[in-house]
Short mmCIF file of C-alpha atoms in Angstrom, two decimals:
data_model
loop_
_atom_site.label_atom_id
_atom_site.label_comp_id
_atom_site.label_asym_id
_atom_site.label_seq_id
_atom_site.Cartn_x
_atom_site.Cartn_y
_atom_site.Cartn_z
CA MET A 197 -7.76 0.57 1.83
CA SER A 198 -6.25 -2.27 3.71
CA THR A 199 -8.02 -5.59 3.88
CA ALA A 200 -11.57 -6.71 3.29
CA ALA A 201 -14.09 -8.84 5.07
CA PRO A 202 -12.99 -12.42 5.86
CA GLY A 203 -14.27 -14.93 3.36
CA ARG A 204 -14.55 -12.54 0.46
CA ASP A 205 -13.22 -14.24 -2.68
CA ASP A 206 -13.53 -11.33 -5.11
CA ARG A 207 -10.19 -9.54 -4.95
CA SER A 208 -10.82 -6.01 -6.06
CA LEU A 209 -9.69 -2.43 -5.62
CA SER A 210 -12.99 -1.11 -6.97
CA ALA A 211 -14.76 1.72 -5.19
CA ALA A 212 -18.03 -0.23 -5.49
CA TYR A 213 -16.76 -2.58 -2.77
CA TRP A 214 -14.50 -0.37 -0.65
CA GLU A 215 -16.48 2.90 -0.54
CA PRO A 216 -19.46 1.53 1.45
CA LEU A 217 -17.05 0.04 4.00
CA TRP A 218 -15.12 3.27 4.58
CA ALA A 219 -18.29 5.36 4.47
CA GLY A 220 -19.87 3.03 7.02
CA GLY A 221 -17.04 3.45 9.52
CA ARG A 222 -15.04 0.30 8.79
CA ARG A 223 -11.38 0.61 9.90
CA TYR A 224 -8.40 -1.66 9.43
CA ARG A 225 -5.11 -2.71 10.97
CA GLU A 226 -3.06 0.24 12.22
CA VAL A 227 0.54 0.81 11.21
CA CYS A 228 2.46 -0.70 14.13
CA THR A 229 5.87 0.09 15.63
CA GLY A 230 7.35 -3.03 14.04
CA GLU A 231 6.32 -1.87 10.56
CA LYS A 232 7.79 1.58 11.18
CA GLN A 233 11.08 0.06 12.30
CA LEU A 234 11.27 -2.08 9.18
CA MET A 235 10.55 0.92 6.96
CA GLY A 236 13.29 2.86 8.66
CA LYS A 237 15.70 0.00 8.02
CA HIS A 238 14.77 -0.84 4.41
CA LEU A 239 13.65 2.54 3.06
CA GLY A 240 15.82 5.02 4.88
CA PRO A 241 15.38 8.81 4.91
CA GLY A 242 13.30 10.31 2.13
CA ARG A 243 15.23 13.59 1.82
CA GLY A 244 12.34 15.14 -0.08
CA ARG A 245 12.09 12.40 -2.69
CA LEU A 246 8.68 11.52 -4.11
CA ALA A 247 6.61 8.67 -2.63
CA LEU A 248 3.25 7.22 -3.71
CA ASP A 249 1.10 5.21 -1.30
CA ILE A 250 -1.42 3.01 -3.15
CA GLY A 251 -4.61 2.20 -1.25
CA SER A 252 -3.79 4.82 1.37
CA GLY A 253 -6.96 4.34 3.43
CA ASP A 254 -6.96 6.63 6.47
CA GLY A 255 -3.53 7.91 5.46
CA ALA A 256 -1.47 6.62 8.40
CA LEU A 257 1.30 5.11 6.26
CA ALA A 258 1.48 8.13 3.93
CA ARG A 259 1.74 10.47 6.92
CA HIS A 260 4.55 8.38 8.42
CA LEU A 261 6.47 8.48 5.13
CA HIS A 262 5.90 12.22 4.82
CA HIS A 263 6.45 13.49 8.36
CA GLU A 264 8.74 10.88 9.91
CA LEU A 265 10.87 9.63 7.00
CA GLY A 266 10.89 12.84 4.99
CA TYR A 267 9.37 11.80 1.66
CA ARG A 268 7.09 14.10 -0.35
CA THR A 269 4.15 11.73 -0.28
CA THR A 270 0.96 11.34 -2.26
CA GLY A 271 -1.72 8.97 -1.01
CA ILE A 272 -4.25 7.52 -3.44
CA ASP A 273 -7.34 5.44 -2.77
CA CYS A 274 -10.38 4.48 -4.84
CA SER A 275 -12.71 5.31 -1.93
CA PRO A 276 -13.72 9.00 -1.68
CA SER A 277 -14.58 8.49 1.98
CA ALA A 278 -11.12 7.11 2.74
CA VAL A 279 -9.48 10.05 0.97
CA ALA A 280 -11.66 12.51 2.88
CA LEU A 281 -10.81 10.78 6.16
CA ALA A 282 -7.09 10.95 5.42
CA ALA A 283 -7.32 14.66 4.63
CA THR A 284 -8.92 15.46 8.00
CA HIS A 285 -5.56 14.82 9.67
CA ASP A 286 -3.93 17.73 7.83
CA THR A 287 -4.06 20.32 10.59
CA ASN A 288 -1.85 22.97 8.99
CA PRO A 289 -3.95 24.99 6.51
CA GLU A 290 -0.91 26.55 4.83
CA PRO A 291 0.45 24.93 1.65
CA GLY A 292 3.87 23.31 1.81
CA PRO A 293 5.57 20.17 3.16
CA ASP A 294 4.43 20.76 6.75
CA ARG A 295 0.80 20.47 5.73
CA GLY A 296 1.10 16.78 5.02
CA PRO A 297 0.74 14.42 2.07
CA ALA A 298 -1.31 15.16 -1.03
CA TRP A 299 -4.47 13.07 -1.37
CA HIS A 300 -6.18 11.88 -4.55
CA CYS A 301 -9.13 9.61 -5.26
CA LEU A 302 -7.82 7.24 -7.91
CA ASP A 303 -8.15 3.54 -8.77
CA PHE A 304 -4.59 2.51 -9.54
CA THR A 305 -5.66 -0.59 -11.44
CA THR A 306 -7.88 1.16 -14.00
CA ASP A 307 -7.47 4.94 -13.96
CA ASP A 308 -5.16 6.95 -16.19
CA LEU A 309 -1.80 7.17 -14.39
CA THR A 310 -0.92 10.35 -16.27
CA THR A 311 -3.37 12.13 -13.95
CA LEU A 312 -0.85 11.67 -11.14
CA ALA A 313 1.08 14.82 -10.30
CA HIS A 314 4.44 13.22 -11.16
CA PRO A 315 5.54 10.72 -13.83
CA ALA A 316 7.78 8.71 -11.49
CA TYR A 317 8.27 8.06 -7.77
CA ALA A 318 11.36 7.05 -5.79
CA LEU A 319 9.17 5.01 -3.44
CA ILE A 320 5.87 3.25 -4.08
CA THR A 321 4.14 1.58 -1.15
CA CYS A 322 1.32 -0.95 -1.17
CA ARG A 323 0.10 -1.93 2.30
CA LEU A 324 -2.38 -4.79 2.65
CA VAL A 325 -3.62 -4.22 -0.88
CA TYR A 326 -1.69 -6.63 -3.11
CA ARG A 327 -3.66 -9.65 -1.89
CA TRP A 328 -6.83 -8.13 -3.33
CA ILE A 329 -5.48 -7.34 -6.79
CA ASP A 330 -7.25 -9.43 -9.42
CA ASP A 331 -4.78 -9.01 -12.31
CA LYS A 332 -1.44 -9.01 -10.50
CA PRO A 333 0.81 -9.05 -13.62
CA ALA A 334 -0.94 -5.96 -15.00
CA PHE A 335 -0.70 -4.27 -11.60
CA LEU A 336 3.05 -4.93 -11.41
CA ASP A 337 3.52 -3.62 -14.95
CA ARG A 338 1.86 -0.37 -13.88
CA ILE A 339 4.14 -0.16 -10.85
CA ARG A 340 7.24 -0.53 -13.02
CA ARG A 341 6.02 2.22 -15.35
CA ILE A 342 6.11 4.86 -12.60
CA LEU A 343 8.85 3.57 -10.28
CA ALA A 344 11.94 5.74 -10.73
CA PRO A 345 15.31 4.12 -11.53
CA GLY A 346 16.92 3.07 -8.26
CA GLY A 347 13.58 3.33 -6.47
CA VAL A 348 11.87 0.92 -4.07
CA PHE A 349 8.53 -0.84 -4.27
CA TRP A 350 7.52 -1.56 -0.65
CA VAL A 351 4.80 -4.19 -0.22
CA ILE A 352 3.24 -5.29 3.05
CA THR A 353 0.94 -8.26 2.71
CA GLU A 354 -0.47 -11.08 4.74
CA ILE A 355 0.84 -14.55 3.95
CA ALA A 356 -1.83 -17.24 3.57
CA GLY A 357 -1.94 -19.89 6.30
CA ARG A 358 -0.18 -17.91 9.02
CA ARG A 359 -3.19 -17.15 11.15
CA THR A 360 -3.67 -19.41 14.15
CA THR A 361 -7.30 -20.21 13.51
CA THR A 362 -9.46 -23.12 12.47
CA ASN A 363 -11.57 -20.89 10.25
CA PRO A 364 -10.63 -21.90 6.69
CA ALA A 365 -11.70 -18.52 5.29
CA LEU A 366 -9.33 -16.69 7.64
CA LYS A 367 -6.48 -19.13 7.03
CA LYS A 368 -6.66 -18.41 3.29
CA LEU A 369 -6.36 -14.66 3.74
CA GLY A 370 -3.10 -13.44 2.29
CA ILE A 371 -1.02 -14.29 -0.75
CA SER A 372 -0.08 -17.80 -1.85
CA PRO A 373 3.48 -19.01 -2.62
CA LEU A 374 2.72 -18.54 -6.34
CA ASP A 375 1.57 -14.97 -5.68
CA ALA A 376 4.77 -14.32 -3.74
CA GLU A 377 6.91 -15.76 -6.54
CA LEU A 378 5.18 -13.52 -9.09
CA LEU A 379 5.67 -10.49 -6.85
CA THR A 380 9.42 -11.01 -6.45
CA THR A 381 10.27 -12.06 -10.02
CA GLY A 382 12.06 -9.60 -12.29
CA TRP A 383 13.61 -7.31 -9.67
CA SER A 384 17.35 -6.77 -9.33
CA CYS A 385 17.03 -6.99 -5.55
CA ALA A 386 14.23 -8.44 -3.42
CA ARG A 387 14.55 -8.30 0.37
CA THR A 388 11.92 -9.59 2.80
CA ALA A 389 11.18 -9.29 6.50
CA ASP A 390 8.48 -11.07 8.47
CA LEU A 391 6.16 -9.48 11.01
CA ASP A 392 3.63 -11.85 12.64
CA VAL A 393 1.21 -12.83 9.82
CA LEU A 394 2.66 -10.19 7.51
CA ARG A 395 5.62 -10.14 5.17
CA CYS A 396 7.32 -6.96 4.02
CA TYR A 397 9.01 -6.79 0.62
CA ALA A 398 11.57 -4.21 -0.50
CA LEU A 399 11.81 -4.61 -4.29
CA ARG A 400 14.25 -2.70 -6.48
CA PRO A 401 14.36 -2.50 -10.30
#
């Protein structure tokens, strides 16, 4: 899941909102070369370490982490249609790392995290999802529960007011300065990099 319709005020990860969009053919911003370059710089090689992609959508980010950076990646999304779409890209029918990421339908904000295959992950990614989280403090608490010591929480989010538009609904898309302050508080290291209307955060415990 990436971003929702302009003007929507209800920030939610619930399947009730996202499933009809994915099932109806809605698609979102692709992972661009600039994002991949920043991930290579801030995340480095995975070397088989565990990664969890929250709101994985069509699975493009999870596949990049898995195949290009070398993480053992799991992608989760609350939309069954998004999970099914992501799985269609796994062309190797044999089990193992070459087959691609693991996919699970799960709402990170409400579901039992013990249902995940692993108790902790060296990398957790959250692409164009954080803006839609209703209870951000609770979400961040959940992240810290499953982020391994020395791991990285990688967030890509739009920053409010960066779009060159006169549409007030579009200009408000993204996180506010207060949202950004909450996101970066309490980490031992917080690095950022800007990419057009987006900002990328590499957060370490």
